[in-house]
mmCIF file of C-alpha atoms in Angstrom:
data_model
loop_
_atom_site.group_PDB
_atom_site.id
_atom_site.type_symbol
_atom_site.label_atom_id
_atom_site.label_comp_id
_atom_site.label_asym_id
_atom_site.label_seq_id
_atom_site.Cartn_x
_atom_site.Cartn_y
_atom_site.Cartn_z
ATOM 1 C CA MET P 98 55.323 62.310 27.276
ATOM 2 C CA PHE P 99 58.619 62.072 29.027
ATOM 3 C CA HIS P 100 61.534 62.596 26.699
ATOM 4 C CA SER P 101 65.048 61.330 26.829
ATOM 5 C CA ARG P 102 68.091 61.674 24.774
ATOM 6 C CA HIS P 103 68.426 57.527 25.192
ATOM 7 C CA PHE P 104 65.176 56.265 23.669
ATOM 8 C CA SER P 105 61.764 56.930 22.038
ATOM 9 C CA ILE P 106 58.853 55.914 23.472
ATOM 10 C CA HIS P 107 56.021 53.868 21.310
ATOM 11 C CA PRO P 108 52.551 53.005 22.922
ATOM 12 C CA LEU P 109 51.614 49.570 21.784
ATOM 13 C CA ALA P 110 48.560 48.295 23.855
ATOM 14 C CA GLU P 111 46.422 50.396 26.505
ATOM 15 C CA GLY P 112 49.193 49.964 29.660
ATOM 16 C CA ILE P 113 52.469 48.692 27.054
ATOM 17 C CA TYR P 114 55.269 50.743 26.101
ATOM 18 C CA ALA P 115 58.238 50.026 23.715
ATOM 19 C CA LEU P 116 61.125 52.042 24.652
ATOM 20 C CA ILE P 117 63.064 51.971 21.069
ATOM 21 C CA ALA P 118 67.073 53.281 21.451
ATOM 22 C CA THR P 119 68.081 56.390 19.690
ATOM 23 C CA GLU P 120 71.712 56.711 17.672
ATOM 24 C CA GLN P 121 72.960 59.348 20.270
ATOM 25 C CA GLY P 122 72.063 58.255 23.549
ATOM 26 C CA GLY P 123 73.341 55.229 25.475
ATOM 27 C CA ALA P 124 70.715 52.996 25.359
ATOM 28 C CA MET P 125 71.869 50.530 22.291
ATOM 29 C CA SER P 126 69.193 48.126 22.482
ATOM 30 C CA ASN P 127 64.986 48.623 23.186
ATOM 31 C CA ALA P 128 63.231 47.795 26.448
ATOM 32 C CA GLY P 129 59.893 47.603 27.538
ATOM 33 C CA ILE P 130 57.672 49.054 30.104
ATOM 34 C CA MET P 131 54.130 47.203 31.207
ATOM 35 C CA ASP P 132 50.823 48.580 33.348
ATOM 36 C CA MET P 133 50.274 45.074 35.079
ATOM 37 C CA GLY P 134 47.924 46.075 37.126
ATOM 38 C CA GLY P 135 48.844 47.312 40.916
ATOM 39 C CA PHE P 136 52.453 47.572 39.660
ATOM 40 C CA THR P 137 54.713 48.515 36.893
ATOM 41 C CA LEU P 138 56.746 45.606 35.093
ATOM 42 C CA ILE P 139 60.085 46.877 32.863
ATOM 43 C CA PHE P 140 61.895 44.537 30.196
ATOM 44 C CA ASP P 141 65.498 45.051 30.172
ATOM 45 C CA THR P 142 67.869 47.756 31.187
ATOM 46 C CA PHE P 143 69.968 49.012 28.553
ATOM 47 C CA ASN P 144 73.605 49.407 27.675
ATOM 48 C CA THR P 145 74.266 52.049 29.814
ATOM 49 C CA PRO P 146 73.253 53.517 33.878
ATOM 50 C CA GLN P 147 72.352 56.774 32.360
ATOM 51 C CA ALA P 148 69.922 54.871 30.078
ATOM 52 C CA GLY P 149 68.760 52.944 32.950
ATOM 53 C CA LYS P 150 68.057 56.318 35.019
ATOM 54 C CA ASP P 151 65.887 57.633 32.383
ATOM 55 C CA LEU P 152 64.310 54.045 31.894
ATOM 56 C CA ARG P 153 62.994 54.266 35.850
ATOM 57 C CA GLU P 154 61.948 57.838 35.477
ATOM 58 C CA ALA P 155 60.454 57.419 32.419
ATOM 59 C CA ALA P 156 58.191 54.373 33.948
ATOM 60 C CA LEU P 157 57.276 56.309 37.221
ATOM 61 C CA HIS P 158 56.562 58.935 34.692
ATOM 62 C CA LEU P 159 54.057 56.763 32.640
ATOM 63 C CA PHE P 160 52.281 54.872 35.347
ATOM 64 C CA ASP P 161 51.581 56.176 38.870
ATOM 65 C CA GLN P 162 52.248 52.923 41.053
ATOM 66 C CA PRO P 163 55.995 51.135 42.279
ATOM 67 C CA ILE P 164 57.344 48.985 39.680
ATOM 68 C CA GLY P 165 57.463 45.410 40.443
ATOM 69 C CA TYR P 166 59.668 43.676 38.268
ATOM 70 C CA VAL P 167 62.468 43.617 36.105
ATOM 71 C CA ILE P 168 63.271 41.622 33.703
ATOM 72 C CA ASN P 169 66.636 40.624 31.998
ATOM 73 C CA SER P 170 65.946 38.764 28.752
ATOM 74 C CA HIS P 171 70.067 37.245 28.749
ATOM 75 C CA TRP P 172 73.166 38.552 29.966
ATOM 76 C CA HIS P 173 74.630 41.159 27.502
ATOM 77 C CA GLY P 174 75.758 43.862 28.567
ATOM 78 C CA ASP P 175 73.497 46.357 26.391
ATOM 79 C CA HIS P 176 70.471 44.651 28.304
ATOM 80 C CA VAL P 177 71.479 44.801 31.673
ATOM 81 C CA ARG P 178 73.866 47.721 32.896
ATOM 82 C CA GLY P 179 70.895 49.925 33.761
ATOM 83 C CA ASN P 180 70.138 47.076 36.635
ATOM 84 C CA GLN P 181 71.519 49.425 39.134
ATOM 85 C CA PHE P 182 68.762 51.865 39.120
ATOM 86 C CA PHE P 183 66.206 49.218 40.319
ATOM 87 C CA THR P 184 67.735 47.760 43.543
ATOM 88 C CA GLY P 185 64.619 48.365 44.881
ATOM 89 C CA GLU P 186 62.528 46.481 42.909
ATOM 90 C CA THR P 187 62.875 42.977 42.312
ATOM 91 C CA ILE P 188 65.134 41.997 39.086
ATOM 92 C CA VAL P 189 64.621 38.669 37.259
ATOM 93 C CA SER P 190 66.471 36.454 34.969
ATOM 94 C CA SER P 191 66.674 32.515 33.540
ATOM 95 C CA SER P 192 69.271 31.062 35.895
ATOM 96 C CA ARG P 193 72.050 31.089 33.406
ATOM 97 C CA ALA P 194 71.613 34.308 32.510
ATOM 98 C CA ARG P 195 72.732 35.412 35.958
ATOM 99 C CA GLU P 196 75.418 32.854 36.015
ATOM 100 C CA LEU P 197 77.037 34.126 32.971
ATOM 101 C CA MET P 198 76.156 38.289 34.092
ATOM 102 C CA GLN P 199 78.274 36.772 37.258
ATOM 103 C CA GLU P 200 80.930 35.480 34.777
ATOM 104 C CA THR P 201 81.236 38.464 32.276
ATOM 105 C CA GLN P 202 79.961 41.843 33.291
ATOM 106 C CA PRO P 203 82.565 42.398 35.850
ATOM 107 C CA GLN P 204 85.117 41.372 33.529
ATOM 108 C CA TRP P 205 84.093 43.988 31.234
ATOM 109 C CA LEU P 206 84.508 46.383 33.724
ATOM 110 C CA THR P 207 87.822 45.370 34.999
ATOM 111 C CA ARG P 208 88.939 45.375 31.413
ATOM 112 C CA MET P 209 87.577 48.740 30.426
ATOM 113 C CA THR P 210 88.700 50.947 33.204
ATOM 114 C CA PRO P 211 92.291 51.122 32.296
ATOM 115 C CA LEU P 212 90.912 52.330 29.078
ATOM 116 C CA LEU P 213 89.510 55.736 30.618
ATOM 117 C CA PRO P 214 92.817 57.783 29.681
ATOM 118 C CA LYS P 215 92.815 56.548 26.321
ATOM 119 C CA LEU P 216 89.154 57.519 25.875
ATOM 120 C CA GLU P 217 89.974 60.999 27.378
ATOM 121 C CA ALA P 218 92.464 61.427 24.526
ATOM 122 C CA ASP P 219 89.747 59.835 21.932
ATOM 123 C CA ILE P 220 86.911 62.078 23.302
ATOM 124 C CA ALA P 221 89.302 65.062 22.797
ATOM 125 C CA GLU P 222 90.519 63.983 19.372
ATOM 126 C CA ALA P 223 86.550 63.900 18.052
ATOM 127 C CA ALA P 224 85.695 66.908 19.550
ATOM 128 C CA ASP P 225 88.318 68.802 17.581
ATOM 129 C CA LYS P 226 86.919 67.355 14.125
ATOM 130 C CA LEU P 227 83.641 67.853 15.249
ATOM 131 C CA SER P 228 84.901 71.960 15.706
ATOM 132 C CA SER P 229 86.722 71.983 12.175
ATOM 133 C CA GLU P 230 84.295 70.114 10.122
ATOM 134 C CA PRO P 231 82.038 72.318 7.831
ATOM 135 C CA GLU P 232 79.739 69.710 6.286
ATOM 136 C CA GLN P 233 76.590 69.032 7.774
ATOM 137 C CA GLU P 234 76.552 65.422 6.895
ATOM 138 C CA LYS P 235 79.913 64.560 8.265
ATOM 139 C CA ARG P 236 79.227 67.284 11.497
ATOM 140 C CA LEU P 237 76.234 64.543 12.126
ATOM 141 C CA ARG P 238 78.376 61.838 12.250
ATOM 142 C CA LEU P 239 81.172 63.155 14.117
ATOM 143 C CA ALA P 240 78.741 64.634 16.770
ATOM 144 C CA SER P 241 77.296 61.052 17.227
ATOM 145 C CA GLU P 242 80.504 59.235 17.423
ATOM 146 C CA HIS P 243 81.630 62.241 20.099
ATOM 147 C CA ASN P 244 78.399 60.966 22.131
ATOM 148 C CA TYR P 245 79.061 57.547 21.893
ATOM 149 C CA LEU P 246 82.413 57.777 23.262
ATOM 150 C CA LEU P 247 80.677 60.168 26.436
ATOM 151 C CA GLU P 248 78.273 57.621 27.006
ATOM 152 C CA ILE P 249 80.550 55.342 27.351
ATOM 153 C CA ARG P 250 83.248 56.901 29.564
ATOM 154 C CA GLU P 251 80.365 57.923 31.765
ATOM 155 C CA SER P 252 78.889 54.345 31.776
ATOM 156 C CA ILE P 253 82.760 53.001 33.058
ATOM 157 C CA GLU P 254 82.959 55.593 35.461
ATOM 158 C CA THR P 255 79.298 55.065 37.137
ATOM 159 C CA LEU P 256 78.552 51.402 36.748
ATOM 160 C CA ALA P 257 77.956 48.770 39.828
ATOM 161 C CA VAL P 258 77.261 45.695 38.212
ATOM 162 C CA THR P 259 73.875 44.717 39.536
ATOM 163 C CA TYR P 260 72.306 41.232 39.389
ATOM 164 C CA PRO P 261 68.568 39.563 39.160
ATOM 165 C CA GLU P 262 67.324 38.223 42.875
ATOM 166 C CA LEU P 263 65.152 36.023 41.278
ATOM 167 C CA THR P 264 65.591 33.308 38.643
ATOM 168 C CA TYR P 265 64.193 30.340 36.693
ATOM 169 C CA GLU P 266 64.856 27.499 34.570
ATOM 170 C CA HIS P 267 61.741 27.330 31.913
ATOM 171 C CA GLN P 268 59.019 29.360 32.548
ATOM 172 C CA LEU P 269 57.676 32.159 34.751
ATOM 173 C CA THR P 270 54.173 33.425 34.870
ATOM 174 C CA LEU P 271 53.497 36.913 36.436
ATOM 175 C CA HIS P 272 50.023 38.256 37.482
ATOM 176 C CA GLY P 273 48.719 41.824 37.989
ATOM 177 C CA SER P 274 45.355 43.112 38.057
ATOM 178 C CA LYS P 275 45.249 44.030 34.442
ATOM 179 C CA ARG P 276 47.261 40.923 32.922
ATOM 180 C CA SER P 277 49.177 38.174 33.323
ATOM 181 C CA VAL P 278 52.675 37.642 31.435
ATOM 182 C CA ARG P 279 54.819 34.471 30.604
ATOM 183 C CA LEU P 280 58.682 34.689 30.627
ATOM 184 C CA LEU P 281 59.526 32.022 28.462
ATOM 185 C CA SER P 282 63.453 30.313 28.218
ATOM 186 C CA LEU P 283 63.990 29.163 24.674
ATOM 187 C CA GLY P 284 67.255 28.060 25.135
ATOM 188 C CA ARG P 285 70.432 28.735 23.152
ATOM 189 C CA ALA P 286 69.335 31.019 20.466
ATOM 190 C CA HIS P 287 71.140 34.176 20.218
ATOM 191 C CA THR P 288 72.984 33.513 23.151
ATOM 192 C CA GLU P 289 72.783 30.029 25.266
ATOM 193 C CA CYS P 290 69.935 31.419 27.811
ATOM 194 C CA ASP P 291 67.285 33.611 25.804
ATOM 195 C CA SER P 292 64.135 34.739 27.061
ATOM 196 C CA ILE P 293 61.498 36.576 26.088
ATOM 197 C CA LEU P 294 58.076 37.937 27.677
ATOM 198 C CA TYR P 295 55.079 37.176 26.080
ATOM 199 C CA SER P 296 51.462 38.799 27.126
ATOM 200 C CA PRO P 297 48.655 36.285 25.805
ATOM 201 C CA ALA P 298 45.845 38.982 26.276
ATOM 202 C CA ASP P 299 47.608 41.862 24.074
ATOM 203 C CA SER P 300 49.213 39.256 21.348
ATOM 204 C CA LEU P 301 52.679 41.048 21.874
ATOM 205 C CA VAL P 302 56.232 39.647 22.548
ATOM 206 C CA PHE P 303 58.788 41.620 23.957
ATOM 207 C CA ALA P 304 61.881 39.239 22.189
ATOM 208 C CA GLY P 305 65.144 40.418 23.048
ATOM 209 C CA ASP P 306 67.663 39.581 20.914
ATOM 210 C CA VAL P 307 66.033 36.331 19.898
ATOM 211 C CA ILE P 308 64.389 38.960 17.169
ATOM 212 C CA ALA P 309 66.410 41.828 15.607
ATOM 213 C CA ILE P 310 64.606 43.890 12.967
ATOM 214 C CA ARG P 311 66.951 45.526 9.903
ATOM 215 C CA ASN P 312 69.666 45.138 12.045
ATOM 216 C CA HIS P 313 72.451 41.929 11.971
ATOM 217 C CA PRO P 314 72.025 39.958 14.732
ATOM 218 C CA LEU P 315 75.220 38.541 16.469
ATOM 219 C CA PHE P 316 75.844 35.063 16.329
ATOM 220 C CA THR P 317 79.218 34.708 18.106
ATOM 221 C CA ASP P 318 77.464 33.413 21.748
ATOM 222 C CA GLY P 319 74.773 31.607 20.488
ATOM 223 C CA ASP P 320 73.802 28.705 18.038
ATOM 224 C CA PRO P 321 72.298 29.307 14.731
ATOM 225 C CA HIS P 322 71.085 25.764 13.926
ATOM 226 C CA SER P 323 69.118 26.088 17.857
ATOM 227 C CA TRP P 324 68.092 29.734 17.431
ATOM 228 C CA LEU P 325 65.946 28.490 14.561
ATOM 229 C CA ASN P 326 64.262 25.871 16.733
ATOM 230 C CA ALA P 327 63.161 28.827 19.270
ATOM 231 C CA LEU P 328 62.287 31.439 16.534
ATOM 232 C CA ASP P 329 59.612 27.844 15.833
ATOM 233 C CA ALA P 330 58.743 28.097 19.169
ATOM 234 C CA LEU P 331 58.303 31.842 18.997
ATOM 235 C CA GLU P 332 56.219 31.368 16.172
ATOM 236 C CA LYS P 333 53.853 29.073 17.781
ATOM 237 C CA LEU P 334 52.717 31.774 20.119
ATOM 238 C CA GLY P 335 50.858 33.564 17.556
ATOM 239 C CA ALA P 336 51.826 36.884 18.871
ATOM 240 C CA LYS P 337 50.692 39.642 16.522
ATOM 241 C CA GLN P 338 53.092 42.406 17.791
ATOM 242 C CA ILE P 339 56.861 41.627 18.543
ATOM 243 C CA VAL P 340 59.497 44.241 20.043
ATOM 244 C CA PRO P 341 62.939 42.913 19.238
ATOM 245 C CA GLY P 342 66.157 44.073 21.098
ATOM 246 C CA HIS P 343 67.493 46.015 17.948
ATOM 247 C CA GLY P 344 65.414 47.958 15.478
ATOM 248 C CA PRO P 345 61.708 48.969 15.186
ATOM 249 C CA VAL P 346 58.592 47.283 16.582
ATOM 250 C CA GLY P 347 57.370 44.346 14.085
ATOM 251 C CA ASP P 348 54.703 41.874 13.494
ATOM 252 C CA ALA P 349 54.951 37.959 13.167
ATOM 253 C CA GLY P 350 56.750 38.607 9.560
ATOM 254 C CA SER P 351 59.909 39.767 11.484
ATOM 255 C CA ILE P 352 60.114 36.194 12.780
ATOM 256 C CA LYS P 353 60.294 34.643 9.267
ATOM 257 C CA TYR P 354 62.646 37.303 8.115
ATOM 258 C CA MET P 355 65.111 36.349 11.107
ATOM 259 C CA GLN P 356 64.691 32.767 9.922
ATOM 260 C CA GLU P 357 65.640 33.594 6.375
ATOM 261 C CA TYR P 358 68.741 35.484 7.382
ATOM 262 C CA ILE P 359 69.899 32.840 9.597
ATOM 263 C CA ARG P 360 69.561 29.998 6.960
ATOM 264 C CA ASP P 361 71.112 32.252 4.426
ATOM 265 C CA LEU P 362 74.425 33.007 6.111
ATOM 266 C CA LEU P 363 74.574 29.260 7.113
ATOM 267 C CA ALA P 364 74.101 28.760 2.877
ATOM 268 C CA VAL P 365 76.901 31.699 2.387
ATOM 269 C CA SER P 366 79.087 30.161 4.751
ATOM 270 C CA GLN P 367 78.996 26.729 3.467
ATOM 271 C CA GLN P 368 79.525 27.657 0.020
ATOM 272 C CA TYR P 369 83.035 28.839 1.184
ATOM 273 C CA ARG P 370 83.696 26.014 3.359
ATOM 274 C CA GLY P 371 86.655 23.757 3.041
ATOM 275 C CA LEU P 372 88.508 26.015 0.569
ATOM 276 C CA GLU P 373 92.013 26.664 0.417
ATOM 277 C CA PRO P 374 93.417 28.943 1.117
ATOM 278 C CA LYS P 375 90.520 30.196 3.984
ATOM 279 C CA PRO P 376 88.681 32.733 2.336
ATOM 280 C CA ASP P 377 88.682 36.092 4.936
ATOM 281 C CA ALA P 378 85.332 36.727 5.679
ATOM 282 C CA ALA P 379 85.652 40.386 4.725
ATOM 283 C CA GLY P 380 85.735 39.580 1.592
ATOM 284 C CA ILE P 381 82.506 38.183 1.331
ATOM 285 C CA PRO P 382 79.821 40.474 0.420
ATOM 286 C CA VAL P 383 76.794 41.024 2.213
ATOM 287 C CA PRO P 384 73.683 39.454 0.326
ATOM 288 C CA GLU P 385 71.600 41.858 -1.232
ATOM 289 C CA ALA P 386 68.557 41.432 1.074
ATOM 290 C CA TYR P 387 70.661 42.770 3.886
ATOM 291 C CA ARG P 388 72.983 45.059 2.929
ATOM 292 C CA ASP P 389 70.592 48.171 4.007
ATOM 293 C CA TRP P 390 70.464 46.618 7.596
ATOM 294 C CA ASN P 391 72.165 48.074 10.577
ATOM 295 C CA ALA P 392 75.514 47.186 12.029
ATOM 296 C CA THR P 393 76.986 45.725 8.868
ATOM 297 C CA GLY P 394 80.320 44.849 11.097
ATOM 298 C CA VAL P 395 77.940 42.041 12.540
ATOM 299 C CA TYR P 396 77.688 40.540 9.422
ATOM 300 C CA TYR P 397 81.385 39.729 8.943
ATOM 301 C CA ARG P 398 81.648 38.885 12.342
ATOM 302 C CA ASN P 399 78.963 36.042 12.003
ATOM 303 C CA LEU P 400 80.551 34.476 8.882
ATOM 304 C CA GLU P 401 83.865 34.467 10.771
ATOM 305 C CA PHE P 402 82.299 32.252 13.181
ATOM 306 C CA LEU P 403 80.462 30.440 10.885
ATOM 307 C CA LEU P 404 83.525 29.621 8.679
ATOM 308 C CA ASN P 405 85.808 28.678 11.589
ATOM 309 C CA ARG P 406 83.151 26.456 13.406
ATOM 310 C CA SER P 407 82.924 22.739 13.017
ATOM 311 C CA PHE P 408 79.241 21.693 12.729
#
């Protein structure tokens, strides 16, 4: 099996693999590799070019055939910044996702490049702390922080923003000799243009960030009410396996958990809306059901977003 510091590879069905991001690498989000029969399909390309490079090598290692299509589920950088290693293939997204990539990704690079000297100083400081820390548990945390900074530096230095060449509005079906899959745009959810990949024969969905498992999902670029509608549409597909954008592979129950999370945060925000003085989201505790989820900081960003939004 192919090994990468960026992800672990999990077989889901014959010819289908989920690539689950590791904490140490530059993937940040999950991806998928699928044998379509005659060509390979890839779903999402990770957060950094170096993770995207390993993704390509993993696909060629797993299946001795050309890579036909590369799907971008939405425009967020942690799902598209590996695109530059697939310029010989057809990169696919919804039309709105491509537009938003064009609006945001060059700006990200322009904003981050002048920060490289500061990043170098942060890397040196993290290395000093790591070398002088005797406690193993703290060393592991510091090593993870140091590695993350190194990944970001390499990403900024090597990123070549690369866009989809093929776009669609609502859905697109891709056929291979082994299976056919549907790309479905669910509209506004985590962002204003989230797409999923559905393989009916395998009862499997690569959901992008429409689903997060044991990770706080970000609200600020989407709409929680529309997200609930998108989850209803996803549930109607009846898929038995769901690969989230963040977290481990789940089943149909992960849709219910996402619906509960969104409704719970809407309810929490409603309790505090209209109070004077305006409450600080940082002072509102995480509901007990979600206290051991990853990315706790996202919970507070979500509440701040809900408290400041007009519904």
